[in-house]
Short mmCIF file of C-alpha atoms in Angstrom, two decimals:
data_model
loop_
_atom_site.label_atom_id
_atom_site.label_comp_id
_atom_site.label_asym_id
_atom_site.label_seq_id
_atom_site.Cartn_x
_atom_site.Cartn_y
_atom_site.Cartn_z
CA UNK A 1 0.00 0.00 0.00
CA UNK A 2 2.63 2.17 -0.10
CA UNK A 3 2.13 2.86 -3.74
CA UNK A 4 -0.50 4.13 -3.50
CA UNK A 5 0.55 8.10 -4.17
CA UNK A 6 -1.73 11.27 -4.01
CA UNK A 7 -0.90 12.01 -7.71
CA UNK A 8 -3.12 8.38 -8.43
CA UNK A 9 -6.32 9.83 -6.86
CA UNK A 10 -6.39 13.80 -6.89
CA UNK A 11 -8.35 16.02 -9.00
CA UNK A 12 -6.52 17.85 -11.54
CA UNK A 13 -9.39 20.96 -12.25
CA UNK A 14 -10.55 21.51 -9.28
CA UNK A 15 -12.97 24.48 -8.74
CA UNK A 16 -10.67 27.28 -7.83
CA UNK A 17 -11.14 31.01 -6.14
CA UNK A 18 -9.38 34.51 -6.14
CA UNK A 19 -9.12 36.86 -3.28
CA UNK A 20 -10.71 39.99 -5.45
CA UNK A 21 -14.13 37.40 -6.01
CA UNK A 22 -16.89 38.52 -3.94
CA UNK A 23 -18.24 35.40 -1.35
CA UNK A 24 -21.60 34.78 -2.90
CA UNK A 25 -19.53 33.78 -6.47
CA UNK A 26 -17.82 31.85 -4.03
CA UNK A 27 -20.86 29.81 -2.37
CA UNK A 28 -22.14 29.62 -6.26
CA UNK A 29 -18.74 27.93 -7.72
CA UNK A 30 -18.89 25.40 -4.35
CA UNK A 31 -22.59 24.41 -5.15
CA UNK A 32 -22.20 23.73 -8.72
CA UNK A 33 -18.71 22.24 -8.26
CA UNK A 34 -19.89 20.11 -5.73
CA UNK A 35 -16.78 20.78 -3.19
CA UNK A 36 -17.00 21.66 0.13
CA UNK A 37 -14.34 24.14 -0.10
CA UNK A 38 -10.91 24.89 -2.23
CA UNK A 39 -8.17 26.77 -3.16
CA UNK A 40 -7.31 30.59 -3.55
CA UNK A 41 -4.91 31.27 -5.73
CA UNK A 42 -3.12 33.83 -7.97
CA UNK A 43 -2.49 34.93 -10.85
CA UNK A 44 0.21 31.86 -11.38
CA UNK A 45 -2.28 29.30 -9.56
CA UNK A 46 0.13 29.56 -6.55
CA UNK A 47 -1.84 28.36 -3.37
CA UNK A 48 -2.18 31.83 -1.39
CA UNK A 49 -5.54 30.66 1.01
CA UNK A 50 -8.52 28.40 1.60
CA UNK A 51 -12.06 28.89 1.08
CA UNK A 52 -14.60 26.35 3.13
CA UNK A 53 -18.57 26.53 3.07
CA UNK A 54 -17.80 26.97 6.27
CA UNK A 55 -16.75 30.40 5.79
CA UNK A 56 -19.07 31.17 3.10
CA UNK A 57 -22.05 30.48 5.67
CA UNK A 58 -20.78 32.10 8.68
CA UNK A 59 -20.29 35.72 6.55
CA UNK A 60 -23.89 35.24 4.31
CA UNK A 61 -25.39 34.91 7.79
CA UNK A 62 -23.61 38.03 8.95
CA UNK A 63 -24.45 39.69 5.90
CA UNK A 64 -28.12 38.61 6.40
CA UNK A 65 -28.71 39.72 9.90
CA UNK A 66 -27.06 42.97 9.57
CA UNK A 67 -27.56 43.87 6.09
CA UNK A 68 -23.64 44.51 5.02
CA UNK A 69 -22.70 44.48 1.88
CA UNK A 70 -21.19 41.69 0.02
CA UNK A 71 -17.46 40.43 1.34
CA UNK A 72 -14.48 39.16 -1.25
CA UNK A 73 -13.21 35.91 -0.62
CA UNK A 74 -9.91 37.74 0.86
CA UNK A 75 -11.98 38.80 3.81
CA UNK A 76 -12.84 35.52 5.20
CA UNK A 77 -10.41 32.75 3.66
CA UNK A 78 -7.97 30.72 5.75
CA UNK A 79 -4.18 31.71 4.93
CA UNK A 80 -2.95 28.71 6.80
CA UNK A 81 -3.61 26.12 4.15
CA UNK A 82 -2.92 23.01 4.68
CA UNK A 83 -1.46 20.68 1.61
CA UNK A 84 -0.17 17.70 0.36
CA UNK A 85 2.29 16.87 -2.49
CA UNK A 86 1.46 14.44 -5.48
CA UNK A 87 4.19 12.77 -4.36
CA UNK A 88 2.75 11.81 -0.91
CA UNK A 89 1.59 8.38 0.43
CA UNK A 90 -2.19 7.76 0.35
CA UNK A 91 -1.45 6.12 3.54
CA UNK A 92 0.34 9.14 5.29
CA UNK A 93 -2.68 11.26 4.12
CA UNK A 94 -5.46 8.92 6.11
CA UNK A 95 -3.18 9.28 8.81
CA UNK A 96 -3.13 12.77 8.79
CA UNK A 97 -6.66 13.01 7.62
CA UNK A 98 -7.46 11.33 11.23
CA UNK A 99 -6.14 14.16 13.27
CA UNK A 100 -6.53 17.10 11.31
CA UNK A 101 -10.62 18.44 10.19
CA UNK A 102 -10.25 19.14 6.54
CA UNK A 103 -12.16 16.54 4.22
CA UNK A 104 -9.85 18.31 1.62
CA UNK A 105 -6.32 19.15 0.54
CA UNK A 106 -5.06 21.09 -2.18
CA UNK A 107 -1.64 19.42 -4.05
CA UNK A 108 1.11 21.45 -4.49
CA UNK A 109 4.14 21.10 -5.96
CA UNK A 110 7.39 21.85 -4.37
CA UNK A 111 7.25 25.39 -4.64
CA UNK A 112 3.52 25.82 -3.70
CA UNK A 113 1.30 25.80 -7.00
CA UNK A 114 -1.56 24.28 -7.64
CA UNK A 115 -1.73 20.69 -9.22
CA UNK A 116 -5.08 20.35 -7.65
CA UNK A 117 -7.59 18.25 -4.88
CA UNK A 118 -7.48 15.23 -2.66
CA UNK A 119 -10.78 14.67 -0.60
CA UNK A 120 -11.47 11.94 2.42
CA UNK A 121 -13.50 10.28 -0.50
CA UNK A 122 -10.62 9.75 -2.67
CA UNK A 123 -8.45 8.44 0.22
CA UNK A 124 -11.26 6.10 1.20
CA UNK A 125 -11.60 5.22 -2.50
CA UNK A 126 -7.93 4.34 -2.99
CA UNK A 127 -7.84 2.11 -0.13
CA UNK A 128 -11.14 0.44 -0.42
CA UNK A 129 -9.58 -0.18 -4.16
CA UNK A 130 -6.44 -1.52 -2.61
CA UNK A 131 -7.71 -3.54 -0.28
CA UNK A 132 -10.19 -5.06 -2.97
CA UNK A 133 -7.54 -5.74 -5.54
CA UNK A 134 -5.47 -7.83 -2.40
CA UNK A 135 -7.72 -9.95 -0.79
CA UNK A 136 -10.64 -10.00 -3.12
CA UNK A 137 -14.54 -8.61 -2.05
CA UNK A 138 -14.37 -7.64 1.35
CA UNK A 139 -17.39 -8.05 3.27
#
């Protein structure tokens, strides 16, 4: 199992953000993209935050209740991303997957740019596919 690589299992076009969008093109691109959150990049597609429905719902609600205009992305993404490489053991993602909240990771490269997704889903997938392809159906 450990073969099995992030690069095997990611999502090369993700649904990606800017800083400048406002957060209700935001919610739109995560409904129709059917993520529960992504990458904010630049210009160059380098990584530079993280956008969650999380975050989306907490300032639409804020925006409801006290009738503020719309926010941009920038005002209420996480700049603390966490990522994985392509590179990177399905395995050591599970692991991490277990202590840490995010159901999903961008992939960078080395120097930080976007390659694209990983979600719980795909780990579970790639497993589930492993397992299947060692010991036959399970269950």
């Amino acid at each position: 199992m450990d073969l099995l690589k992030v690069a095997d299992y990611m999502h090369r076009y993700p649904v990606t953000f800017t800083a400048d969008m406002p957060v209700e093109m935001a919610v739109d691109r995560l409904i129709k993209g059917r993520q529960t959150g992504g990458p904010v990049v630049d210009n160059h597609k380098k990584i530079i935050g993280f956008i969650s429905e999380q975050d989306c719902l907490q300032r639409m609600l804020m925006s409801t209740y006290h009738d503020q205009q719309s926010a941009k992305v920038a005002d209420v993404m996480n700049t603390a991303v966490l990522t994985v490489k392509d590179y990177d053991g399905i395995i050591d993602l599970a692991q991490i997957m277990l202590k840490a909240k995010p159901k999903l990771y961008p992939v960078v490269d080395d120097d930080g740019y976007l390659l694209g997704i990983i979600t719980r889903s795909d780990v579970l997938a790639a497993i589930d596919k492993e397992l299947h392809s060692h010991y036959g159906k399970v269950g």
